[in-house]
Amino acid sequence: MLIKIIWETAGLCNRMKSTIIFLCGILAMAASEPCDLLHLNDDQLILSLNKKLLLSLEDRSQLPNPSIYIALRLSDFHNQTMENAYLVWLKTELHKNLESSLKMGKPVTGLLALYILALRGSCQDLNNITLNQKNIIQELEEQVTQEEKNIKEKEVPLTNYYQYSLGVLAQCVCGVHVRKELVDAMEPEDMKHGQNESVDTLAMAGMALQCVKESCGGQDDDHLQQILNTIKDKLLASQRPDGHMGNEFSTGLAVQALLAMHILNYSEPMEALKRSARNCVYHNPMAISQVLPALQHKSYLQLRVQQCTNEDNSLNVMPQPTTTEVLPVTVSLEVLVVIKENKTKYTVIIPKLSSLLNALTLLQEQEAGFTFETEPTLWGPFLTVVNGVQAQQSNRTYWNLSSDGSPLSEGIRDYKIQRPQKITIRLSTY
Ligand code: B12
Ligand SMILES: *[C@@H]1O[C@H](CO)[C@@H](O)[C@H](O)[C@H]1NC(C)=O
Ligand SMILES: *[C@@H]1O[C@H](CO)[C@@H](O)[C@H](O)[C@H]1NC(C)=O
Ligand SMILES: *[C@@H]1O[C@H](CO)[C@@H](O)[C@H](O)[C@H]1NC(C)=O
Ligand SMILES: *[C@@H]1O[C@H](CO)[C@@H](O)[C@H](O)[C@H]1NC(C)=O
Ligand SMILES: *[C@@H]1O[C@H](CO)[C@@H](O)[C@H](O)[C@H]1NC(C)=O
Ligand SMILES: *[C@@H]1O[C@H](CO)[C@@H](O)[C@H](O)[C@H]1NC(C)=O
Ligand SMILES: *[C@@H]1O[C@H](CO)[C@@H](O)[C@H](O)[C@H]1NC(C)=O
């Protein structure tokens, strides 16, 4: 265990030398949340994640997140007042956001599918909901068809196979017939996350195809069965010695897929999920939203039969501990920006346990020539521009993050700097 010293932030700042006074502003942000889930039994653990997700509904600084709402709707426990208020917010703010993205011709397959699944999760009548005067399901079908067209012409979806799968899943869960061409365009060999196989994507595709298989017409499709078998084999082969499938953040979706596919020996990945949950690996509400249904033995396919009757209404939010723990220790961070052959190295001194986001912000403020920009996403800020160079979906470029050579499994807001290290930010293609 780390020996943590609790300092009064103000007291600490008073003691600091002027050269590092600029650190004080972000010390509060560097404070780590206490992790105290180790002693909980399984039911208490699930309840605590559920309450954490419910509490996250109160953060209205960003767009409403349909994935969080879906997980809350799939749960055994509810706070009807808070869930209803969030649904209203989804139907106004997210709705408007989707409409304006569509007007600009931006592909919105994944977000639209999640919105539709969220509406299905609260048993809304989808027949009378429209986006830009068009029925919402019809709009989804058009988005997925554009993705399919891109796969045919360029061998890759407009967005990615994860969003394509979400689109197929949402159609199927809402009882819409899924065209055979959409199934045939699923290519498990191309379901990648950077260089690696994407277990998250395989899991989402598996759930989508299992749903199609179980709807009328799907049973006799040999090609569908063949793709499903490939996905199943890949999922089972992704299990690590510690029980996780892929990594900590794909295991929730992988377990959901195993449940959907009626593969019964999922105890090892389930135990791995609980172990990681007890170690507070899942603090990002987006991560919790993909893990919680699995812990409650549910998958997104459950939305097909969602009834919204006789629901529990017992869930309250936990009062949050307000202690601020600050480590009055600094570490030196090396940041290497790689654009093709051009490597630029920077160094910055930061409070220990700062997020990478705060570290990069400090580096930028030092005017050492480093600049960056982010875009908000369901997972938090996504790094898009570094030193004026923009990575974007239309070029299939992105900024790949690694620490001392190993790719990060979290984004810049969630990743905490615990020791001196070298962060590489490399312009990559996918
Ligand atoms: C596709 C994908 C990508 C693509 C996105 C581009 C594209 N158009 O395809 C690429 C390859 C670029 C990518 C990059 C990264 N990804 Co990624 N990605 C995914 C995946 C499979 C689907 C995301 C999606 O489309 N969601 C659907 C739409 C509706 O939601 P959305 O939030 O609007 O989608 C956007 C964001 O999710 C964003 N995005 C993608 N990955 C990440 C990661 C983070 C941390 C953030 C903030 C945003 C982000 O790109 C999406 C498309 O624009 C998820 C799997 C999952 N379980 O969610 C992993 C996932 C979100 N990615 C992950 C990670 C770790 C990364 C990287 C940090 C990897 C790295 N070491 O560089 C980088 C991000 C670095 C940065 N620049 O900030 C983790 C996040 C875990 C966590 N605790 O934060 C996930 C869960 C995969 C996993 N199991 O490890 N990713
Ligand atoms: C859809 O129908 C329901 C009841 O059938 C109604 O309460 C709701 O207002 C309608 N929504 C829209 C957008 O017309
Ligand atoms: C990032 O780069 C590493 C190699 O440095 C690679 O293994 C990984 O697949 C890349 N992409 C992602 C999304 O992690
Ligand atoms: C990708 O695969 C390589 C080799 O199998 C592994 O070392 C690396 O950690 C993986 N990257 C991610 C992001 O899982
Ligand atoms: C399923 O069982 C096999 C053999 O009993 C085991 O090796 C594997 O880890 C199990 N898979 C999962 C997902 O638990
Ligand atoms: C639901 O949340 C509201 C708002 O936080 C709270 O006032 C109410 O007591 C909660 N309901 C239950 C049953 O705890
Ligand atoms: C490399 O990148 C740095 C920082 O963006 C820039 O100042 C420099 O001119 C670049 N060097 C070359 C050779 O392109
Ligand atoms: C991506 O494409 C845009 C034009 O569509 C171009 O301006 C930009 O330089 C490209 N970025 C990279 C990294 O290639």
XYZ file of C-alpha atoms and ligand atoms in Angstrom:
619
model
C 0.000 0.000 0.000
C 1.118 3.523 -0.769
C 1.568 5.641 2.281
C -0.666 8.595 1.594
C -0.334 11.841 3.441
C -3.394 14.006 3.722
C -2.451 17.607 3.254
C -4.526 20.685 3.366
C -4.201 21.916 -0.183
C -3.839 25.510 0.957
C -1.212 24.607 3.546
C 0.787 22.734 0.966
C 0.718 25.615 -1.481
C 1.921 28.064 1.162
C 4.974 25.932 1.739
C 5.885 25.674 -1.908
C 8.629 27.625 -3.605
C 7.519 30.143 -6.191
C 9.033 28.162 -9.074
C 6.512 25.410 -8.618
C 3.620 27.546 -7.426
C 1.862 26.911 -10.737
C 1.372 23.314 -9.628
C -0.980 24.347 -6.829
C -3.894 25.018 -9.097
C -4.044 21.441 -10.227
C -3.137 19.730 -6.954
C -6.763 19.290 -6.039
C -7.338 17.537 -9.358
C -4.387 15.260 -8.733
C -6.002 13.977 -5.563
C -6.900 10.338 -5.915
C -10.322 8.999 -5.063
C -10.227 6.528 -2.205
C -10.742 2.912 -3.309
C -12.644 0.991 -0.652
C -14.510 -1.809 -2.424
C -12.181 -4.680 -1.494
C -14.240 -5.819 1.499
C -17.618 -5.876 -0.310
C -19.442 -9.098 -1.142
C -20.732 -9.613 -4.698
C -24.171 -8.068 -4.116
C -22.717 -5.049 -2.331
C -20.152 -4.626 -5.109
C -22.829 -4.596 -7.816
C -24.966 -2.182 -5.802
C -22.052 0.169 -5.306
C -21.297 0.267 -9.068
C -24.994 0.812 -9.744
C -25.082 3.754 -7.318
C -21.929 5.202 -8.812
C -23.541 5.091 -12.252
C -26.715 6.691 -10.886
C -24.659 9.454 -9.282
C -22.966 10.136 -12.636
C -26.369 11.210 -14.007
C -25.976 14.421 -12.015
C -23.018 15.511 -14.176
C -24.668 17.692 -16.778
C -21.475 19.307 -18.049
C -21.420 17.039 -21.098
C -23.844 15.491 -23.582
C -26.122 12.883 -21.992
C -24.642 9.383 -22.344
C -27.122 6.775 -23.660
C -24.822 3.890 -22.686
C -25.101 4.851 -19.004
C -28.876 5.034 -19.285
C -29.036 1.591 -20.974
C -27.065 0.000 -18.127
C -29.352 1.621 -15.548
C -32.437 0.402 -17.426
C -31.052 -3.165 -17.558
C -30.324 -3.173 -13.830
C -32.427 -4.911 -11.182
C -32.422 -1.712 -9.110
C -33.773 1.694 -10.054
C -34.365 5.254 -9.000
C -37.321 6.065 -11.230
C -37.217 9.817 -10.575
C -33.594 10.205 -11.615
C -33.874 7.829 -14.595
C -36.966 9.638 -15.902
C -35.267 13.018 -15.641
C -32.283 11.666 -17.598
C -34.560 10.243 -20.307
C -36.048 13.711 -20.798
C -32.531 15.100 -21.156
C -31.585 12.396 -23.703
C -34.731 13.137 -25.708
C -33.938 16.832 -25.857
C -30.146 17.356 -25.846
C -28.894 14.133 -27.472
C -31.779 14.302 -29.917
C -30.816 17.843 -30.989
C -27.153 16.873 -31.231
C -27.940 13.918 -33.512
C -30.161 16.082 -35.695
C -27.448 18.668 -36.209
C -24.769 16.010 -36.911
C -27.073 14.451 -39.518
C -27.648 17.848 -41.130
C -23.878 18.217 -41.476
C -23.636 14.759 -43.055
C -21.567 13.323 -40.177
C -21.902 9.543 -39.711
C -23.617 8.900 -36.353
C -24.254 5.143 -36.524
C -23.003 4.237 -33.032
C -24.502 7.130 -31.114
C -27.844 6.816 -32.921
C -27.929 3.057 -32.221
C -27.184 3.653 -28.526
C -29.927 6.321 -28.382
C -32.420 3.894 -29.928
C -31.371 1.126 -27.513
C -31.838 3.611 -24.646
C -35.352 4.474 -25.881
C -36.093 0.755 -26.188
C -34.777 0.327 -22.631
C -37.537 2.550 -21.338
C -40.166 0.979 -23.619
C -40.732 4.138 -25.692
C -42.846 3.765 -28.797
C -40.257 4.164 -31.563
C -42.854 4.434 -34.333
C -43.694 8.041 -33.515
C -40.181 9.329 -32.785
C -38.588 11.287 -35.624
C -35.177 12.788 -36.372
C -35.271 15.629 -38.908
C -38.825 14.611 -39.911
C -37.753 11.031 -40.613
C -38.673 8.028 -38.461
C -35.757 7.283 -36.157
C -35.488 3.582 -37.102
C -35.537 4.477 -40.782
C -32.708 6.955 -40.144
C -30.714 4.176 -38.445
C -31.267 1.840 -41.399
C -29.902 4.536 -43.716
C -26.831 5.056 -41.536
C -26.079 1.317 -41.451
C -26.643 1.057 -45.202
C -24.076 3.825 -45.788
C -21.611 1.877 -43.640
C -22.325 -1.286 -45.653
C -21.801 0.591 -48.910
C -18.437 1.834 -47.653
C -17.427 -1.722 -46.661
C -18.288 -2.928 -50.168
C -16.428 -0.117 -51.896
C -13.469 0.467 -49.567
C -13.383 -2.694 -47.425
C -13.841 -0.639 -44.229
C -16.929 0.854 -42.547
C -17.379 4.654 -42.506
C -16.896 4.644 -38.725
C -15.823 1.211 -37.472
C -17.191 -2.339 -37.055
C -18.096 -1.625 -33.423
C -20.572 1.058 -34.491
C -21.744 -1.020 -37.455
C -22.495 -3.874 -35.033
C -24.311 -1.519 -32.658
C -26.440 -0.429 -35.627
C -27.361 -3.997 -36.546
C -28.010 -4.822 -32.884
C -30.335 -1.835 -32.433
C -32.333 -2.750 -35.554
C -32.709 -6.353 -34.419
C -33.543 -5.537 -30.791
C -36.321 -3.222 -32.014
C -37.817 -6.010 -34.096
C -36.755 -4.623 -37.473
C -35.797 -7.149 -40.149
C -32.016 -7.143 -40.715
C -31.147 -7.552 -44.411
C -28.898 -10.516 -45.233
C -26.414 -8.155 -46.964
C -25.798 -6.421 -43.632
C -24.888 -9.736 -42.008
C -22.676 -10.748 -44.936
C -20.661 -7.514 -44.618
C -19.481 -8.476 -41.100
C -15.808 -9.403 -41.353
C -14.407 -10.699 -38.026
C -10.834 -10.673 -39.380
C -11.065 -6.886 -39.799
C -12.366 -6.153 -36.296
C -9.276 -4.362 -35.036
C -8.348 -1.817 -32.385
C -5.146 -0.317 -33.759
C -2.891 -3.303 -34.553
C -4.682 -5.629 -32.133
C -7.841 -7.669 -32.398
C -10.761 -5.735 -30.861
C -12.513 -8.002 -28.380
C -15.054 -5.218 -27.689
C -15.987 -5.200 -31.376
C -16.142 -9.000 -31.659
C -18.430 -9.043 -28.605
C -20.756 -6.378 -30.032
C -20.841 -8.160 -33.410
C -21.538 -11.461 -31.638
C -24.505 -9.987 -29.779
C -25.865 -8.418 -32.969
C -25.620 -11.657 -34.974
C -26.983 -13.806 -32.154
C -30.007 -11.511 -32.079
C -30.481 -11.889 -35.844
C -30.074 -15.654 -35.548
C -32.815 -15.809 -32.935
C -35.252 -13.650 -34.932
C -37.401 -15.211 -37.569
C -35.505 -16.054 -40.750
C -32.074 -16.146 -39.071
C -31.987 -19.838 -38.203
C -31.226 -21.236 -41.646
C -28.542 -18.752 -42.651
C -25.346 -20.832 -42.965
C -23.100 -17.834 -43.546
C -24.441 -16.132 -40.407
C -23.691 -19.283 -38.405
C -20.195 -19.430 -39.870
C -19.436 -15.807 -38.873
C -20.885 -16.424 -35.405
C -18.648 -19.477 -34.947
C -15.563 -17.474 -35.941
C -16.507 -14.746 -33.459
C -17.125 -17.291 -30.717
C -13.721 -18.942 -31.302
C -11.958 -15.571 -31.295
C -13.712 -14.514 -28.098
C -12.836 -17.727 -26.273
C -9.220 -17.502 -27.495
C -8.942 -13.926 -26.167
C -9.011 -15.095 -22.548
C -5.850 -14.121 -20.651
C -4.318 -16.179 -17.832
C -5.919 -13.752 -15.329
C -9.389 -14.516 -16.736
C -9.919 -11.214 -18.575
C -10.956 -11.433 -22.224
C -8.924 -8.920 -24.232
C -8.311 -6.414 -21.451
C -10.109 -5.137 -18.341
C -12.311 -2.884 -20.453
C -13.466 -5.407 -23.049
C -14.318 -8.203 -20.600
C -17.729 -6.760 -19.662
C -18.880 -6.800 -23.274
C -17.245 -10.202 -23.853
C -19.169 -11.719 -20.922
C -22.356 -10.123 -22.257
C -21.665 -11.808 -25.618
C -21.037 -15.213 -23.978
C -24.330 -14.849 -22.085
C -26.161 -13.897 -25.282
C -24.651 -16.860 -27.142
C -25.613 -19.252 -24.307
C -21.958 -20.169 -23.652
C -22.210 -21.214 -20.060
C -18.693 -21.425 -18.712
C -18.024 -17.728 -18.251
C -17.050 -18.021 -14.590
C -13.386 -17.112 -15.104
C -13.986 -13.817 -16.943
C -16.821 -13.042 -14.489
C -14.452 -13.487 -11.545
C -11.867 -11.320 -13.337
C -14.508 -8.569 -13.722
C -15.303 -8.682 -10.011
C -11.626 -8.627 -9.064
C -11.020 -5.552 -11.240
C -14.201 -3.904 -9.941
C -13.005 -4.423 -6.342
C -9.690 -2.804 -7.312
C -11.614 0.244 -8.609
C -10.485 -0.247 -12.212
C -13.986 0.806 -13.318
C -14.330 4.429 -12.264
C -15.149 5.955 -15.673
C -18.997 5.788 -15.873
C -18.687 4.585 -19.496
C -16.623 1.604 -18.335
C -19.120 0.858 -15.540
C -21.958 1.019 -18.083
C -20.464 -1.862 -20.098
C -19.523 -3.960 -17.042
C -22.620 -3.630 -14.817
C -25.037 -5.570 -17.075
C -22.532 -8.463 -17.279
C -22.156 -8.540 -13.477
C -25.947 -8.823 -13.258
C -25.900 -11.668 -15.837
C -27.560 -9.512 -18.480
C -26.688 -8.635 -22.061
C -27.951 -5.955 -24.439
C -30.150 -8.659 -26.012
C -32.317 -8.401 -22.895
C -33.604 -5.092 -24.288
C -35.625 -7.122 -26.798
C -37.943 -8.303 -24.018
C -37.745 -5.224 -21.755
C -41.170 -4.773 -20.128
C -40.816 -1.701 -17.871
C -43.455 -2.997 -15.445
C -43.249 -3.783 -11.722
C -39.830 -2.201 -11.465
C -37.895 -1.674 -8.276
C -37.581 1.906 -7.012
C -35.170 1.600 -4.108
C -31.921 3.023 -5.409
C -30.528 6.119 -3.763
C -27.257 7.901 -4.380
C -24.416 7.481 -1.941
C -23.131 10.547 -0.142
C -19.642 11.019 -1.579
C -16.592 11.130 0.705
C -15.134 14.615 0.538
C -11.624 13.994 1.865
C -8.915 15.286 -0.412
C -5.797 13.173 -0.499
C -2.815 14.824 -2.047
C 0.663 13.448 -2.466
C 3.099 16.356 -2.129
C 5.515 14.615 -4.465
C 6.469 15.499 -8.008
C 7.609 13.274 -10.856
C 9.354 14.036 -14.094
C 7.494 13.089 -17.244
C 9.002 12.780 -20.692
C 6.635 13.326 -23.605
C 7.684 12.203 -27.073
C 5.607 13.352 -30.043
C 6.184 11.215 -33.128
C 4.965 12.291 -36.573
C 6.446 9.958 -39.147
C 10.246 10.480 -38.905
C 9.934 13.654 -36.821
C 10.355 12.994 -33.079
C 10.112 15.885 -30.608
C 10.929 15.377 -26.937
C 9.554 17.436 -24.021
C 9.968 17.185 -20.254
C 7.556 18.386 -17.575
C 7.522 18.210 -13.772
C 4.100 17.297 -12.417
C 2.502 16.326 -9.108
C 2.502 12.549 -8.695
C -0.858 10.952 -9.653
C -1.719 13.787 -12.056
C -3.808 12.652 -14.974
C -2.055 12.670 -18.334
C -4.552 15.400 -19.309
C -3.323 17.648 -16.504
C 0.291 16.837 -17.349
C -0.214 17.802 -20.999
C -2.044 20.974 -19.900
C 0.941 21.960 -17.724
C 3.343 21.214 -20.560
C 1.306 23.394 -22.915
C 1.223 26.236 -20.356
C 5.024 26.179 -20.146
C 5.095 27.283 -23.789
C 7.741 24.746 -24.712
C 6.213 24.479 -28.201
C 3.810 21.688 -27.310
C 0.100 22.194 -28.007
C -2.895 19.865 -28.030
C -6.679 19.753 -28.442
C -9.303 17.191 -27.458
C -12.851 16.318 -28.449
C -15.478 15.166 -25.947
C -16.664 11.538 -26.397
C -18.625 9.043 -24.298
C -15.307 7.850 -22.805
C -14.072 11.390 -22.036
C -11.649 13.706 -23.883
C -10.201 12.094 -27.025
C -6.860 13.525 -28.161
C -7.341 14.893 -31.686
C -4.767 17.614 -32.413
C -1.094 17.658 -31.327
C 1.306 20.446 -32.344
C -1.277 21.614 -34.850
C -1.549 18.230 -36.583
C -5.108 16.901 -36.695
C -5.834 13.171 -36.622
C -9.276 12.315 -37.929
C -11.678 9.530 -38.841
C -11.833 10.565 -42.517
C -8.056 9.959 -42.850
C -8.245 6.932 -40.546
C -5.520 8.531 -38.439
C -5.360 8.815 -34.634
C -2.951 9.668 -31.834
C -1.724 6.403 -30.305
C -0.666 6.637 -26.643
C 1.953 4.482 -24.970
C 4.047 4.511 -21.825
C 7.613 3.173 -21.996
C 6.586 1.218 -25.106
C 3.315 -0.346 -23.853
C 0.038 0.999 -25.241
C -2.143 2.733 -22.628
C -5.425 1.037 -21.839
C -6.994 4.304 -20.680
C -7.400 7.773 -22.159
C -5.656 11.000 -21.143
C -8.194 11.976 -18.454
C -8.236 8.578 -16.729
C -4.563 7.613 -16.953
C -2.693 8.712 -13.816
C 1.079 9.292 -13.734
C 2.375 7.267 -10.784
C 6.109 7.259 -11.557
C 8.621 8.911 -13.874
C 8.025 7.558 -17.376
C 8.106 8.308 -21.076
C 4.751 8.878 -22.772
C 4.826 8.491 -26.547
C 2.125 10.206 -28.618
C 2.415 8.768 -32.098
C 0.426 9.711 -35.210
C -0.874 6.318 -36.409
C -3.285 4.902 -38.959
C -5.958 2.246 -38.539
C -13.050 2.095 -32.453
C -12.237 2.410 -31.215
C -11.089 3.193 -31.370
C -10.705 3.865 -32.691
C -11.629 5.128 -32.839
C -11.682 5.759 -34.208
C -12.675 5.152 -35.147
N -13.398 5.948 -35.826
O -12.811 3.974 -35.273
C -9.198 4.174 -32.429
C -8.342 3.039 -32.972
C -8.697 5.499 -32.977
C -9.137 4.164 -30.901
C -8.123 4.760 -30.199
C -7.922 4.598 -28.837
N -8.614 3.817 -28.009
Co -10.288 2.961 -28.535
N -11.885 2.080 -28.892
C -12.637 1.906 -29.954
C -13.866 1.021 -29.664
C -13.610 -0.387 -30.196
C -15.213 1.544 -30.194
C -15.463 3.051 -29.941
C -16.765 3.499 -30.586
O -16.830 3.706 -31.792
N -17.823 3.649 -29.759
C -19.170 3.977 -30.210
C -19.473 5.481 -30.186
C -20.968 5.730 -30.331
O -19.088 6.051 -28.948
P -18.139 7.358 -28.917
O -17.631 7.512 -27.527
O -18.780 8.520 -29.556
O -16.948 6.862 -29.900
C -15.744 7.569 -30.055
C -14.836 7.485 -28.828
O -15.062 6.258 -28.174
C -13.463 7.577 -29.441
N -12.547 6.693 -28.743
C -12.107 5.510 -29.156
N -11.300 4.978 -28.253
C -11.225 5.855 -27.238
C -10.519 5.794 -26.045
C -10.633 6.836 -25.142
C -9.904 6.727 -23.868
C -11.419 7.990 -25.451
C -11.516 9.115 -24.502
C -12.125 8.030 -26.667
C -12.016 6.960 -27.532
O -13.577 7.156 -30.805
C -14.937 6.828 -31.102
C -15.263 7.170 -32.525
O -15.076 8.525 -32.765
C -13.894 1.051 -28.082
C -14.529 -0.179 -27.428
C -15.548 0.128 -26.347
N -15.739 -0.810 -25.441
O -16.191 1.151 -26.297
C -12.383 1.213 -27.775
C -11.907 1.848 -26.438
C -12.888 2.944 -26.059
N -10.589 2.431 -26.733
C -9.782 2.345 -25.773
C -8.460 2.879 -25.766
C -7.606 2.567 -24.564
C -7.981 3.661 -26.831
C -6.615 4.402 -26.884
C -6.300 5.207 -25.621
C -5.506 3.353 -27.203
C -4.087 3.877 -27.237
N -3.222 3.306 -26.425
O -3.748 4.765 -27.969
C -6.809 5.312 -28.137
C -7.286 6.747 -27.846
C -6.122 7.740 -27.746
C -6.566 9.175 -27.925
N -6.275 9.738 -29.065
O -7.159 9.786 -27.060
C -10.399 1.628 -24.589
C -10.783 2.637 -23.474
C -10.641 2.075 -22.090
C -10.650 3.159 -21.038
N -10.729 2.773 -19.799
O -10.593 4.329 -21.289
C -11.574 0.866 -25.246
C -12.746 0.588 -24.313
C -11.006 -0.479 -25.787
C -10.462 -1.390 -24.732
N -11.179 -2.401 -24.309
O -9.361 -1.202 -24.289
N -10.147 3.482 -30.397
C -45.739 9.034 -29.039
O -46.871 8.360 -28.544
C -47.040 8.458 -27.140
C -48.233 7.634 -26.736
O -48.678 6.794 -27.750
C -47.239 9.919 -26.737
O -47.339 10.022 -25.323
C -46.034 10.730 -27.197
O -46.242 12.085 -26.935
C -45.812 10.529 -28.702
N -44.557 11.190 -29.054
C -44.436 11.957 -30.125
C -43.073 12.540 -30.370
O -45.331 12.197 -30.894
C -0.873 1.600 -30.562
O 0.459 1.203 -30.831
C 0.837 -0.080 -30.322
C 2.275 -0.311 -30.687
O 3.074 0.690 -30.157
C -0.057 -1.167 -30.889
O 0.234 -2.423 -30.262
C -1.517 -0.822 -30.658
O -2.351 -1.767 -31.285
C -1.826 0.592 -31.206
N -3.225 0.953 -31.125
C -4.039 0.915 -30.075
C -5.436 1.344 -30.297
O -3.690 0.563 -28.984
C -1.544 -5.941 -28.533
O -0.922 -7.183 -28.691
C 0.421 -7.173 -28.237
C 1.021 -8.506 -28.614
O 0.095 -9.541 -28.513
C 0.453 -6.913 -26.729
O 1.769 -6.889 -26.256
C -0.195 -5.564 -26.466
O -0.275 -5.317 -25.073
C -1.587 -5.525 -27.079
N -2.096 -4.169 -26.988
C -3.236 -3.898 -26.411
C -3.638 -2.475 -26.463
O -3.934 -4.728 -25.863
C -14.403 -22.843 -20.636
O -13.906 -24.122 -20.242
C -12.592 -24.406 -20.681
C -12.283 -25.855 -20.358
O -13.001 -26.300 -19.249
C -11.628 -23.428 -20.024
O -10.302 -23.687 -20.421
C -12.017 -22.014 -20.439
O -11.197 -21.092 -19.761
C -13.484 -21.737 -20.136
N -13.865 -20.485 -20.758
C -14.363 -19.474 -20.099
C -14.766 -18.299 -20.929
O -14.513 -19.455 -18.889
C -33.968 8.874 -5.870
O -33.130 10.008 -6.044
C -33.680 11.190 -5.522
C -32.789 12.334 -5.951
O -31.457 12.109 -5.590
C -33.819 11.066 -4.033
O -34.376 12.262 -3.505
C -34.727 9.886 -3.726
O -34.794 9.693 -2.342
C -34.193 8.622 -4.406
N -35.156 7.553 -4.236
C -34.976 6.552 -3.359
C -36.000 5.505 -3.342
O -34.003 6.489 -2.656
C 9.442 18.555 -36.260
O 8.376 19.002 -35.432
C 8.677 20.195 -34.709
C 7.527 20.466 -33.734
O 6.289 20.448 -34.375
C 8.908 21.337 -35.677
O 9.220 22.520 -34.981
C 10.028 20.954 -36.625
O 10.168 21.960 -37.619
C 9.800 19.607 -37.295
N 11.005 19.179 -38.010
C 10.959 18.722 -39.235
C 12.267 18.278 -39.791
O 9.927 18.634 -39.884
C -6.181 14.558 -43.258
O -6.905 15.027 -44.374
C -7.052 16.441 -44.393
C -7.890 16.766 -45.594
O -9.011 15.941 -45.641
C -5.674 17.125 -44.479
O -5.829 18.522 -44.411
C -4.832 16.657 -43.287
O -3.532 17.195 -43.411
C -4.773 15.154 -43.239
N -4.072 14.761 -42.034
C -3.123 13.849 -42.027
C -2.498 13.598 -40.702
O -2.779 13.241 -43.008
